[in-house]
C-alpha cells in the first residue's frame, strides 16, 4: 500500500512516517500544498493522508485534484479543525474519511486498512489471518470456517486488533475507537476488560489461538508470534 | 416609555404648570384691572355727587343710582375726612347670602353740615366676567395643548421612522455573518450620522470577532498538532520490546493526559462556536429520537455503572433547533446525568409537549445554579472537564430554551422548556 502524507508540521509528519515505515507501508511525504500537488500529478498513491491547514493553500482543494486523477485513491483528512461543517465539506468534496488531531496511530492504521480494503475489494473483502476469517461488510467472523456469534463491539474489537497486529493498544485508544466521545462519561475504563474477556473466550472456545494479550494492565496486544 | 410619549408627557406637564401659574397671574391681573375700573367708576360717581349734592340730598337716604347704592348720613366733625375705598360683604338679599361689594366712603360739606356718603357697587358682575374670561382662556389653553399633542405625535412618528429602521437593523445584526449591517439612508442629518457611526462600529466588531475567531481556531490548531505529536510519539514508544511495567504505566498516563487536554480543547472550541452564533440554521428536530440514539450509544457505560434509565415520553413533538446543537445538547445532558451518577443509580427522562426533564441520582449536594455558567465548575473530584453544563447552558441561551435546575433528596433535575 502506497501512502502520501501531506502535513506541514515536520515532527508530526516524521512521526506518521516512522509509524508507516514500522507497519510496512510504502510512503512519501509532502510538506506543502504545491509539493503535494506536484506529487499527486506525478505518481499514483493508494491513500493520501491530507492535512487541511497547509501554509500555501487549503488542503480541501487537493481532494478534487486527487479524485480527478484517480478515483481509486483514497483520501483521509487529518485536521485540527474539527468543526462539523469542515468535516462535511471535506467529505462532500470526496474525502473518504476524517481524523481529528490528535489521533491514535492504531486508529489511523485501522482506517488506512479499512479504506484500502473498501477501495480495492469493493464490498467483497474477506480477510483471513491464520484460522480467523472476517468479513467487515456483512460483519461475519469465522474460526476454521465455523461461524462465531459476536456482538457488534466484539466484532469491532476483533477487526481493530487484526488491523493492529503486534501493536500495544491502550485502553483509552480502544475506548475511543469503540465508543467515541461517549467513553468520557465513565471514570473507569475497566468495563472494556469485560468486552475483551468475552471476545477472547469466544475465540478460544471456537478453537482459535488466544492471540490477545494483556500488557501490564494498561493495554492489549494482538500477538501473532 | 417611548421617546414620543416621554416628550409629550414632559410637554404636557410643563404646559399644565405654565398654564396654571399663568392662569393665576392672569386672574390676579384681570381682577385688579376690573377693581381699578370699578374704583374709577366709584370716584366718578363721587365727583358727580359732590357737584350736584343738592339734588342727591333730596333723594331718600338709600337709593340706587347708576348701578351703585348710595347712602348719605349726617356726621360729627370729629370723624376723619379721608376718602376710603374698600371691599365689603353685605347681606342685601333675603336668602342670607352675602355678596361682595366695592365701597367708597367720603365726606362732603354742604351748608356747614358734614355728610358722610357711601357708594357701594356690586362686584359679582365683575367677578362673573373675570371667571368667564378665565374659562375661555383655560379652554383655549387646553385646546392648544391637545392639538399640539396630536400634531407632535404625528410629526414625531414620521420623523422617527428612520430611527426605528436603524433599531430594527441593529436587532437583526448577527456578529457571525460576513456581510455588514444594512441601514437605509435617512434624510435627517442626526440619524444619518448615527447610522454612519453604527455601520462603522458594527463592521469593526465583525472584524474583531473574525480575528478573534481566527485566533481561536489557530490556537486550537496549534495546540492539536503538538498534542498529536506527543500522542503519536508515545504510542510508538510503547511498541518497544524492552518497556518495563513502570514505564508502560507512565506512558499510559501521558496518553490519558493528552487525551484529556485534547478533549478540553475541543470543548472550549465548541463553546466559542456556540457563543459566536455559528449555528444559525434551524430545523424541526425530533429530540426523542436523539435521546434514544444517545442512550443506545451509552448502553455499555450505563451497564458498567449499573444505571437504570426510565423514559417517560408523553409527546412526540418536534422542536425547532439547529441539528448539531440538538445533538450536542442531548449528549452533554446525558453525559452529565451519567457522569455524576452513583453506581446502581437511575436517570429519568421525561418529555412532554415542549418540556424535557432529565433527573439523575447523584452523591453531590445541590449545584449552585449561578456557578453553572462558570467554566470548569465541578461537582466532585471526577475526571470531568466541567464544560458539559456550560455547553448546555450556552446552547439553551442561544436556542431560546429555558433552562432550570432543581435538587431534591439527592436527585438532580435539569429542565428544558422550548419556547
Coordinates of C-alpha atoms in Angstrom, one line a residue:
Chain A
X1 CA 0.0 0.0 0.0
X2 CA 1.4 3.4 -1.0
X3 CA 0.6 6.3 1.1
X4 CA 1.3 10.0 0.7
X5 CA 1.5 12.0 3.9
X6 CA 0.6 15.7 3.3
X7 CA 1.4 17.5 6.6
X8 CA 3.3 20.8 7.1
X9 CA 4.3 20.1 10.7
X10 CA 7.7 18.4 10.4
X11 CA 7.6 16.4 13.7
X12 CA 4.1 15.1 13.1
X13 CA 4.9 14.2 9.6
X14 CA 8.1 12.4 10.7
X15 CA 6.2 10.6 13.4
X16 CA 3.5 9.4 11.0
X17 CA 6.2 8.3 8.5
X18 CA 8.0 6.4 11.2
X19 CA 4.8 4.6 12.0
X20 CA 4.1 3.8 8.4
X21 CA 7.6 2.6 8.0
X22 CA 7.2 0.4 11.1
X23 CA 3.9 -1.0 9.8
X24 CA 5.4 -1.8 6.4
X25 CA 3.7 0.8 4.2
X26 CA 5.4 2.4 1.3
X27 CA 5.2 6.1 2.0
X28 CA 6.1 9.5 0.8
X29 CA 5.7 12.9 2.3
X30 CA 4.8 16.4 1.2
X31 CA 5.1 19.5 3.5
X32 CA 3.2 22.0 1.4
X33 CA 0.3 22.3 -1.0
X34 CA 2.5 22.8 -4.0
X35 CA 4.7 19.9 -3.2
X36 CA 1.7 17.7 -2.6
X37 CA 0.1 18.9 -5.8
X38 CA 3.2 18.0 -7.8
X39 CA 3.5 14.5 -6.3
X40 CA -0.2 13.8 -6.9
X41 CA 0.2 14.8 -10.5
X42 CA 3.4 12.7 -11.0
X43 CA 2.8 9.5 -9.0
X44 CA 0.0 7.1 -8.1
X45 CA -0.9 6.6 -4.4
X46 CA -3.4 4.2 -2.8
X47 CA -4.2 6.6 0.0
X48 CA -3.4 10.3 0.7
X49 CA -3.3 11.5 4.3
X50 CA -4.2 15.1 4.0
X51 CA -3.8 17.9 6.4
X52 CA -6.2 20.8 5.6
X53 CA -4.3 23.7 7.1
X54 CA -1.3 24.0 4.8
X55 CA 0.9 27.1 4.7
X56 CA 0.3 27.7 0.9
X57 CA -3.2 26.6 0.4
X58 CA -6.3 24.8 1.7
X59 CA -5.9 21.1 1.6
X60 CA -9.6 20.8 0.7
X61 CA -8.7 21.9 -2.8
X62 CA -6.3 19.0 -3.2
X63 CA -9.1 16.4 -2.8
X64 CA -10.6 17.2 -6.2
X65 CA -7.2 17.0 -7.8
X66 CA -6.6 13.6 -6.3
X67 CA -10.0 12.3 -7.2
X68 CA -9.9 13.5 -10.8
X69 CA -6.6 11.8 -11.3
X70 CA -7.6 8.5 -9.9
X71 CA -10.9 7.6 -8.3
X72 CA -9.3 4.6 -6.6
X73 CA -7.0 6.8 -4.5
X74 CA -8.4 7.2 -1.0
X75 CA -8.3 10.4 0.9
X76 CA -8.2 10.6 4.7
X77 CA -8.3 14.1 6.1
X78 CA -6.2 14.6 9.2
X79 CA -7.1 18.0 10.6
X80 CA -7.1 20.0 13.8
X81 CA -10.2 21.7 12.5
X82 CA -12.9 19.6 14.0
X83 CA -15.8 21.8 13.1
X84 CA -18.6 19.7 11.8
X85 CA -19.1 21.9 8.7
X86 CA -15.4 21.4 7.8
X87 CA -15.8 17.7 8.1
X88 CA -18.9 17.7 6.0
X89 CA -17.3 20.0 3.4
X90 CA -14.2 17.6 3.2
X91 CA -16.4 14.6 2.8
X92 CA -18.6 16.3 0.3
X93 CA -15.5 17.1 -1.8
X94 CA -14.8 13.4 -2.0
X95 CA -12.7 12.6 1.0
X96 CA -13.2 9.1 2.3
X97 CA -12.6 9.6 6.0
X98 CA -11.8 12.2 8.5
X99 CA -9.5 12.0 11.5
X100 CA -9.3 14.8 14.0
X101 CA -5.9 15.7 15.5
X102 CA -4.7 14.3 17.8
X103 CA -5.4 10.8 16.7
X104 CA -4.2 7.5 17.8
X105 CA -1.8 5.8 15.4
X106 CA -3.6 2.5 15.8
X107 CA -6.8 4.3 14.8
X108 CA -5.1 5.7 11.7
X109 CA -3.8 2.2 11.0
X110 CA -7.3 0.7 11.2
X111 CA -8.8 3.4 9.0
X112 CA -6.0 3.0 6.4
X113 CA -6.6 -0.7 6.2
X114 CA -10.3 -0.5 6.1
X115 CA -10.3 2.2 3.4
X116 CA -7.7 0.2 1.4
X117 CA -10.0 -2.8 1.5
X118 CA -13.0 -0.8 0.6
X119 CA -11.3 0.8 -2.4
X120 CA -9.7 -2.4 -3.7
X121 CA -12.2 -5.2 -2.9
X122 CA -15.4 -3.3 -3.3
X123 CA -17.6 -5.0 -0.8
X124 CA -16.0 -8.4 -1.1
X125 CA -13.2 -8.0 1.3
X126 CA -12.9 -11.2 3.3
X127 CA -9.8 -11.0 5.4
X128 CA -8.1 -14.1 6.6
X129 CA -5.5 -14.5 9.3
X130 CA -4.4 -18.0 10.2
X131 CA -7.6 -19.7 11.4
X132 CA -9.5 -16.5 11.6
X133 CA -11.6 -15.2 8.7
X134 CA -13.6 -11.9 9.0
X135 CA -15.8 -10.0 6.6
X136 CA -16.3 -6.4 7.7
X137 CA -19.0 -5.8 5.2
X138 CA -21.5 -8.3 6.5
X139 CA -20.0 -8.4 9.9
X140 CA -19.1 -12.1 9.9
X141 CA -16.3 -13.7 11.7
X142 CA -15.3 -17.4 11.5
X143 CA -12.7 -19.6 13.2
X144 CA -11.7 -22.5 11.0
X145 CA -14.8 -21.8 8.9
X146 CA -17.0 -22.0 11.9
X147 CA -19.2 -19.0 12.4
X148 CA -18.7 -17.0 15.6
X149 CA -21.5 -15.2 17.1
X150 CA -20.0 -11.9 18.3
X151 CA -21.7 -8.7 19.5
X152 CA -21.1 -5.6 17.4
X153 CA -18.5 -4.3 19.9
X154 CA -16.7 -7.6 20.0
X155 CA -16.6 -7.7 16.2
X156 CA -15.3 -4.2 16.0
X157 CA -12.6 -5.1 18.6
X158 CA -11.5 -8.1 16.6
X159 CA -11.3 -6.0 13.4
X160 CA -9.3 -3.4 15.2
X161 CA -6.9 -5.9 16.7
X162 CA -6.4 -7.5 13.3
X163 CA -5.6 -4.2 11.7
X164 CA -3.1 -3.5 14.5
X165 CA -1.4 -6.8 14.9
X166 CA 1.6 -6.8 17.3
X167 CA 0.8 -3.2 18.4
X168 CA 0.2 -2.3 22.0
X169 CA -3.1 -0.6 22.1
X170 CA -4.0 1.3 25.3
X171 CA -7.4 1.1 26.9
X172 CA -8.2 4.7 26.1
X173 CA -7.4 4.1 22.4
X174 CA -9.8 1.1 22.4
X175 CA -12.4 3.0 24.3
X176 CA -12.3 6.0 21.9
X177 CA -12.4 3.7 18.9
X178 CA -15.4 1.8 20.1
X179 CA -17.5 4.4 21.9
X180 CA -16.2 7.7 20.6
X181 CA -17.0 10.7 22.8
X182 CA -19.3 8.6 24.9
X183 CA -16.3 7.0 26.6
X184 CA -15.8 10.3 28.5
X185 CA -18.9 9.5 30.5
X186 CA -17.2 6.9 32.6
X187 CA -14.5 7.4 35.2
X188 CA -13.0 4.0 34.8
X189 CA -12.2 2.1 31.6
X190 CA -12.4 -1.3 33.4
X191 CA -15.6 -2.3 31.6
X192 CA -13.6 -2.6 28.4
X193 CA -11.9 -5.6 30.0
X194 CA -15.3 -7.4 30.1
X195 CA -15.7 -7.0 26.3
X196 CA -12.2 -8.2 25.7
X197 CA -12.6 -11.1 28.1
X198 CA -15.8 -12.2 26.3
X199 CA -14.1 -11.9 22.9
X200 CA -11.2 -14.0 24.0
X201 CA -13.4 -16.6 25.5
X202 CA -15.5 -16.9 22.3
X203 CA -12.4 -17.2 20.1
X204 CA -10.7 -19.8 22.3
X205 CA -13.9 -21.8 22.6
X206 CA -14.2 -21.9 18.8
X207 CA -10.7 -23.3 18.6
X208 CA -8.6 -20.2 18.0
X209 CA -5.2 -19.4 19.5
X210 CA -5.5 -16.9 22.3
X211 CA -3.9 -14.0 20.5
X212 CA -5.0 -11.1 22.6
X213 CA -2.5 -10.4 25.5
X214 CA -2.9 -8.0 28.3
X215 CA 0.0 -5.6 28.6
X216 CA 0.7 -4.6 32.2
X217 CA -3.0 -3.8 32.7
X218 CA -2.8 -0.6 30.7
X219 CA -3.4 -2.0 27.2
X220 CA -3.7 -5.0 24.9
X221 CA -1.8 -6.6 22.1
X222 CA -2.8 -8.9 19.4
X223 CA 0.2 -11.2 19.3
X224 CA 0.6 -13.4 16.2
X225 CA 4.1 -14.7 17.1
Chain B
X1 CA -41.7 54.6 27.6
X2 CA -41.4 55.7 24.0
X3 CA -39.5 58.9 23.3
X4 CA -42.6 60.5 21.8
X5 CA -44.6 59.6 25.0
X6 CA -41.8 60.9 27.1
X7 CA -41.6 64.2 25.2
X8 CA -45.4 64.5 25.3
X9 CA -45.5 63.7 28.9
X10 CA -42.9 66.3 29.7
X11 CA -44.5 68.8 27.4
X12 CA -48.0 68.3 28.9
X13 CA -46.8 68.5 32.5
X14 CA -44.8 71.7 31.8
X15 CA -47.6 73.2 29.7
X16 CA -50.1 72.5 32.5
X17 CA -47.9 74.0 35.2
X18 CA -47.2 77.1 32.9
X19 CA -50.9 77.5 32.2
X20 CA -51.7 77.0 35.9
X21 CA -49.2 79.6 37.1
X22 CA -50.1 81.9 34.1
X23 CA -53.8 81.5 34.9
X24 CA -53.3 82.6 38.5
X25 CA -51.2 85.6 37.4
X26 CA -53.7 86.4 34.7
X27 CA -56.6 86.1 37.1
X28 CA -54.9 88.4 39.6
X29 CA -54.1 91.0 37.0
X30 CA -57.5 90.9 35.4
X31 CA -59.2 91.2 38.8
X32 CA -57.1 94.2 39.8
X33 CA -57.8 95.8 36.4
X34 CA -61.5 95.2 37.0
X35 CA -61.2 96.6 40.5
X36 CA -59.4 99.6 39.2
X37 CA -62.2 100.2 36.7
X38 CA -64.8 99.9 39.5
X39 CA -62.9 102.2 41.6
X40 CA -62.7 104.7 38.8
X41 CA -66.4 104.5 38.4
X42 CA -66.9 105.0 42.1
X43 CA -64.6 108.1 42.1
X44 CA -66.5 109.4 39.1
X45 CA -69.8 108.9 41.0
X46 CA -68.3 110.6 44.0
X47 CA -67.3 113.6 41.9
X48 CA -70.8 113.8 40.4
X49 CA -72.4 113.6 43.8
X50 CA -70.2 116.4 45.2
X51 CA -71.1 118.7 42.3
X52 CA -74.8 118.0 42.4
X53 CA -75.1 117.3 46.1
X54 CA -78.3 119.2 46.5
X55 CA -80.1 117.0 44.1
X56 CA -78.9 114.0 45.9
X57 CA -80.0 115.3 49.2
X58 CA -83.5 115.4 48.1
X59 CA -83.4 111.7 47.4
X60 CA -84.2 109.1 50.1
X61 CA -81.4 108.0 52.5
X62 CA -80.5 105.0 50.5
X63 CA -81.2 104.7 46.8
X64 CA -79.8 103.2 43.7
X65 CA -78.1 105.3 41.1
X66 CA -76.0 104.1 38.2
X67 CA -75.6 100.5 39.5
X68 CA -74.5 102.0 42.8
X69 CA -76.2 102.0 46.1
X70 CA -75.8 105.4 47.7
X71 CA -76.4 106.3 51.3
X72 CA -76.0 109.7 52.8
X73 CA -75.9 110.4 56.5
X74 CA -75.0 113.3 58.8
X75 CA -71.8 113.2 60.6
X76 CA -70.0 114.7 63.5
X77 CA -66.9 116.8 62.9
X78 CA -64.6 114.6 64.8
X79 CA -64.5 111.9 62.2
X80 CA -61.7 112.0 59.7
X81 CA -62.4 113.4 56.3
X82 CA -60.4 111.0 54.2
X83 CA -61.8 109.1 51.3
X84 CA -61.7 105.3 51.8
X85 CA -62.2 102.7 49.1
X86 CA -62.6 99.1 50.4
X87 CA -64.1 95.7 49.9
X88 CA -67.1 94.7 51.9
X89 CA -69.6 91.9 52.2
X90 CA -73.2 92.9 52.6
X91 CA -76.3 90.9 53.1
X92 CA -78.9 92.6 51.0
X93 CA -81.0 89.9 49.5
X94 CA -83.4 87.8 51.6
X95 CA -81.6 84.4 51.1
X96 CA -78.9 85.4 53.6
X97 CA -76.1 85.1 51.1
X98 CA -73.5 87.9 51.4
X99 CA -72.3 89.5 48.2
X100 CA -69.1 91.2 47.6
X101 CA -69.2 94.9 47.2
X102 CA -66.8 97.7 46.5
X103 CA -67.3 100.7 48.7
X104 CA -66.2 104.3 48.7
X105 CA -66.7 106.4 51.7
X106 CA -66.2 110.1 51.8
X107 CA -67.4 113.3 53.5
X108 CA -69.0 116.3 52.0
X109 CA -69.6 119.7 53.5
X110 CA -72.8 121.3 52.5
X111 CA -74.3 124.3 54.1
X112 CA -71.9 123.9 57.0
X113 CA -73.2 120.5 57.6
X114 CA -70.9 117.4 57.3
X115 CA -72.3 114.5 55.4
X116 CA -70.9 111.1 55.2
X117 CA -71.6 109.5 51.9
X118 CA -71.2 105.8 50.9
X119 CA -71.4 104.4 47.5
X120 CA -71.5 100.6 47.1
X121 CA -71.1 98.8 43.8
X122 CA -71.7 95.0 43.5
X123 CA -68.6 93.1 42.4
X124 CA -70.4 89.9 41.4
X125 CA -70.8 91.2 37.9
X126 CA -67.1 91.8 37.6
X127 CA -66.4 88.5 39.2
X128 CA -68.6 86.7 36.6
X129 CA -66.8 88.4 33.8
X130 CA -63.4 87.5 35.2
X131 CA -64.5 83.9 35.6
X132 CA -65.8 83.7 32.1
X133 CA -62.6 85.2 30.7
X134 CA -60.5 82.8 32.7
X135 CA -62.6 79.8 31.5
X136 CA -62.3 81.0 27.9
X137 CA -58.5 81.3 28.2
X138 CA -58.3 78.0 30.0
X139 CA -60.3 76.3 27.3
X140 CA -58.1 77.8 24.7
X141 CA -55.0 76.5 26.6
X142 CA -56.4 73.0 26.7
X143 CA -57.3 73.1 23.1
X144 CA -53.8 74.3 22.1
X145 CA -52.2 71.7 24.2
X146 CA -54.3 68.9 22.8
X147 CA -53.7 70.0 19.2
X148 CA -50.0 70.3 19.8
X149 CA -50.0 66.9 21.4
X150 CA -51.7 65.2 18.4
X151 CA -49.7 67.2 15.8
X152 CA -46.4 66.4 17.6
X153 CA -47.3 62.7 17.8
X154 CA -47.9 62.5 14.1
X155 CA -44.8 64.6 13.2
X156 CA -42.6 62.7 15.6
X157 CA -43.8 59.3 14.4
X158 CA -43.0 60.1 10.8
X159 CA -39.6 61.7 11.7
X160 CA -38.6 58.8 13.9
X161 CA -39.4 56.2 11.2
X162 CA -35.7 56.2 10.1
X163 CA -34.7 55.8 13.7
X164 CA -36.9 52.7 14.1
X165 CA -35.4 51.3 10.9
X166 CA -32.0 51.6 12.4
X167 CA -33.1 49.9 15.6
X168 CA -34.6 47.1 13.5
X169 CA -31.4 46.7 11.6
X170 CA -29.4 46.6 14.8
X171 CA -31.7 44.0 16.2
X172 CA -31.2 41.7 13.2
X173 CA -27.5 42.2 13.2
X174 CA -25.6 39.0 13.6
X175 CA -21.9 39.2 14.6
X176 CA -21.0 35.9 12.9
X177 CA -22.4 36.9 9.5
X178 CA -19.9 38.1 6.9
X179 CA -22.0 40.9 5.4
X180 CA -22.1 44.3 7.2
X181 CA -25.2 45.8 8.7
X182 CA -27.6 47.3 6.2
X183 CA -29.3 50.6 7.2
X184 CA -31.3 52.7 4.8
X185 CA -30.2 56.3 4.3
X186 CA -32.0 58.9 6.3
X187 CA -32.7 62.5 5.3
X188 CA -32.3 63.6 8.9
X189 CA -28.7 64.6 9.5
X190 CA -28.6 63.3 13.1
X191 CA -30.0 59.9 12.1
X192 CA -27.7 59.7 9.1
X193 CA -24.8 60.4 11.4
X194 CA -26.0 57.8 13.9
X195 CA -26.3 55.2 11.0
X196 CA -22.7 56.0 9.9
X197 CA -21.4 55.5 13.4
X198 CA -23.3 52.3 13.8
X199 CA -22.1 50.9 10.5
X200 CA -18.6 51.8 11.4
X201 CA -18.8 50.2 14.9
X202 CA -20.5 47.0 13.7
X203 CA -18.0 46.5 10.9
X204 CA -15.2 46.9 13.4
X205 CA -17.0 44.5 15.8
X206 CA -17.3 42.0 13.0
X207 CA -13.7 42.4 12.1
X208 CA -12.6 42.0 15.7
X209 CA -14.9 39.0 16.0
X210 CA -13.5 37.5 12.9
X211 CA -9.9 37.9 14.0
X212 CA -10.8 36.5 17.4
X213 CA -12.4 33.5 15.8
X214 CA -9.4 33.0 13.6
X215 CA -7.2 33.3 16.6
X216 CA -9.2 30.7 18.5
X217 CA -9.1 28.4 15.5
X218 CA -5.4 28.9 15.0
X219 CA -4.8 28.4 18.7
X220 CA -6.8 25.2 18.6
X221 CA -4.9 24.1 15.5
X222 CA -1.6 24.9 17.1
X223 CA -2.4 23.0 20.3
X224 CA -3.8 20.0 18.5
X225 CA -0.7 19.5 16.4
X226 CA 1.8 19.3 19.2
X227 CA -0.7 17.1 21.1
X228 CA -0.8 14.8 18.1
X229 CA 3.0 14.7 18.0
X230 CA 3.2 13.8 21.8
X231 CA 0.5 11.2 21.4
X232 CA 1.9 9.6 18.3
X233 CA 5.4 9.5 19.7
X234 CA 4.3 7.9 22.9
X235 CA 2.2 5.4 21.0
X236 CA 5.3 4.5 19.0
X237 CA 7.4 4.3 22.2
X238 CA 5.1 1.8 23.9
X239 CA 5.6 -0.6 20.9
X240 CA 9.2 -1.1 22.1
X241 CA 10.2 -4.6 23.3
X242 CA 12.1 -3.6 26.5
X243 CA 9.4 -1.5 28.2
X244 CA 9.1 -2.1 31.9
X245 CA 5.8 -2.1 33.6
X246 CA 6.6 1.1 35.4
X247 CA 7.5 2.9 32.1
X248 CA 4.4 1.5 30.5
X249 CA 2.2 2.9 33.2
X250 CA 3.8 6.3 32.9
X251 CA 3.3 6.3 29.1
X252 CA -0.3 5.3 29.6
X253 CA -0.7 8.3 32.0
X254 CA 0.8 10.6 29.4
X255 CA -1.7 9.3 26.8
X256 CA -4.6 9.9 29.3
X257 CA -3.4 13.4 29.9
X258 CA -3.1 14.2 26.2
X259 CA -6.5 12.8 25.6
X260 CA -8.0 15.0 28.3
X261 CA -6.2 18.0 27.0
X262 CA -7.4 17.4 23.6
X263 CA -11.0 17.0 24.8
X264 CA -10.7 20.2 26.8
X265 CA -9.5 22.0 23.7
X266 CA -12.4 20.6 21.7
X267 CA -14.9 21.5 24.4
X268 CA -13.6 25.1 24.5
X269 CA -13.7 25.3 20.8
X270 CA -17.3 24.2 20.8
X271 CA -18.2 26.8 23.4
X272 CA -16.6 29.5 21.3
X273 CA -18.5 28.3 18.3
X274 CA -21.9 28.4 20.1
X275 CA -21.2 31.8 21.5
X276 CA -20.2 33.0 18.1
X277 CA -23.6 32.1 16.8
X278 CA -22.3 29.8 14.1
X279 CA -25.3 27.5 14.3
X280 CA -27.8 29.8 12.7
X281 CA -29.7 27.3 10.6
X282 CA -32.6 25.5 12.5
X283 CA -34.7 22.6 11.6
X284 CA -37.6 20.7 13.2
X285 CA -35.8 18.1 15.2
X286 CA -37.2 15.0 16.9
X287 CA -35.5 15.2 20.3
X288 CA -36.9 11.9 21.4
X289 CA -35.0 10.3 18.5
X290 CA -31.8 11.8 19.5
X291 CA -32.2 10.8 23.2
X292 CA -33.0 7.2 22.2
X293 CA -30.0 7.1 19.9
X294 CA -27.7 8.5 22.6
X295 CA -29.0 6.1 25.2
X296 CA -28.2 3.3 22.7
X297 CA -24.6 4.5 22.3
X298 CA -24.3 4.9 26.1
X299 CA -25.6 1.3 26.7
X300 CA -22.2 -0.1 27.7
X301 CA -21.4 2.8 30.0
X302 CA -24.9 2.6 31.6
X303 CA -24.3 -1.1 32.1
X304 CA -20.9 -0.5 33.6
X305 CA -22.3 1.8 36.2
X306 CA -25.5 -0.3 36.6
X307 CA -27.7 2.6 35.9
X308 CA -31.4 2.3 35.1
X309 CA -32.9 4.6 32.5
X310 CA -36.6 5.4 32.9
X311 CA -38.2 7.0 29.8
X312 CA -41.5 8.9 30.3
X313 CA -42.2 10.0 26.7
X314 CA -45.6 11.6 26.6
X315 CA -45.2 13.5 23.4
X316 CA -43.5 13.1 20.0
X317 CA -43.3 16.8 19.2
X318 CA -40.6 18.2 17.1
X319 CA -38.8 21.3 18.2
X320 CA -37.1 24.0 16.2
X321 CA -33.3 23.9 16.8
X322 CA -30.0 23.6 15.0
X323 CA -29.4 19.8 14.4
X324 CA -25.8 19.9 15.5
X325 CA -26.7 21.9 18.6
X326 CA -29.5 19.4 19.4
X327 CA -27.0 16.5 19.3
X328 CA -24.5 18.4 21.4
X329 CA -27.2 19.4 23.9
X330 CA -28.6 16.0 24.4
X331 CA -25.2 14.4 24.5
X332 CA -23.9 16.8 27.2
X333 CA -27.1 16.4 29.2
X334 CA -27.0 12.6 29.2
X335 CA -23.2 12.7 29.8
X336 CA -23.8 14.9 32.8
X337 CA -26.5 12.7 34.2
X338 CA -24.3 9.7 33.8
X339 CA -21.0 11.1 35.0
X340 CA -22.4 12.5 38.2
X341 CA -24.5 9.4 38.9
X342 CA -23.9 6.8 41.6
X343 CA -23.4 3.1 41.0
X344 CA -26.8 1.5 40.7
X345 CA -28.5 4.9 40.3
X346 CA -31.0 6.0 37.8
X347 CA -31.7 8.5 35.1
X348 CA -35.3 9.6 34.5
X349 CA -36.1 11.3 31.2
X350 CA -39.5 12.9 30.7
X351 CA -40.7 14.5 27.5
X352 CA -44.0 16.5 27.3
X353 CA -45.1 18.9 24.6
X354 CA -42.4 21.4 25.0
X355 CA -40.5 20.3 28.0
X356 CA -37.7 17.9 28.6
X357 CA -36.6 17.0 32.1
X358 CA -33.6 14.8 32.9
X359 CA -33.3 13.7 36.5
X360 CA -30.4 11.8 37.9
X361 CA -29.4 10.4 41.2
X362 CA -26.1 11.6 42.5
X363 CA -23.9 11.8 45.5
X364 CA -23.2 15.5 45.2
X365 CA -25.0 18.2 47.0
X366 CA -27.2 20.6 45.1
X367 CA -25.3 22.5 42.4
X368 CA -25.1 26.2 42.7
X369 CA -27.1 27.4 39.7
X370 CA -25.1 30.5 39.4
X371 CA -21.9 28.5 39.1
X372 CA -23.5 26.5 36.3
X373 CA -22.4 29.1 33.8
X374 CA -18.8 29.2 35.1
X375 CA -16.4 27.2 33.1
X376 CA -14.6 24.4 35.0
X377 CA -17.0 24.4 37.9
X378 CA -17.0 20.9 39.0
X379 CA -19.4 19.0 41.2
X380 CA -16.9 16.5 42.6
X381 CA -13.5 15.1 42.1
X382 CA -14.4 13.2 39.0
X383 CA -12.4 13.4 35.8
X384 CA -15.0 15.6 34.1
X385 CA -13.7 18.8 32.5
X386 CA -16.6 20.8 33.9
X387 CA -17.5 22.0 30.4
X388 CA -20.6 19.9 29.8
X389 CA -23.1 22.1 31.6
X390 CA -21.5 25.3 30.3
X391 CA -22.1 24.0 26.8
X392 CA -25.7 23.0 27.7
X393 CA -26.3 26.5 29.1
X394 CA -24.8 28.2 26.1
X395 CA -26.9 26.1 23.7
X396 CA -30.0 26.9 25.7
X397 CA -29.3 30.6 25.7
X398 CA -28.5 30.5 22.0
X399 CA -31.6 28.5 21.0
X400 CA -34.0 30.3 23.3
X401 CA -34.6 27.4 25.7
X402 CA -35.4 28.0 29.3
X403 CA -33.0 26.0 31.5
X404 CA -33.7 25.4 35.2
X405 CA -32.2 23.2 37.8
X406 CA -33.8 21.6 40.9
X407 CA -32.4 19.5 43.6
X408 CA -34.4 17.2 45.9
X409 CA -33.2 14.3 48.0
X410 CA -30.0 13.5 46.1
X411 CA -31.9 13.8 42.8
X412 CA -30.7 16.4 40.4
X413 CA -33.2 17.6 37.8
X414 CA -32.4 19.7 34.7
X415 CA -35.5 21.0 32.9
X416 CA -35.6 22.5 29.4
X417 CA -38.6 24.4 28.2
X418 CA -38.7 25.1 24.5
X419 CA -40.4 28.3 23.6

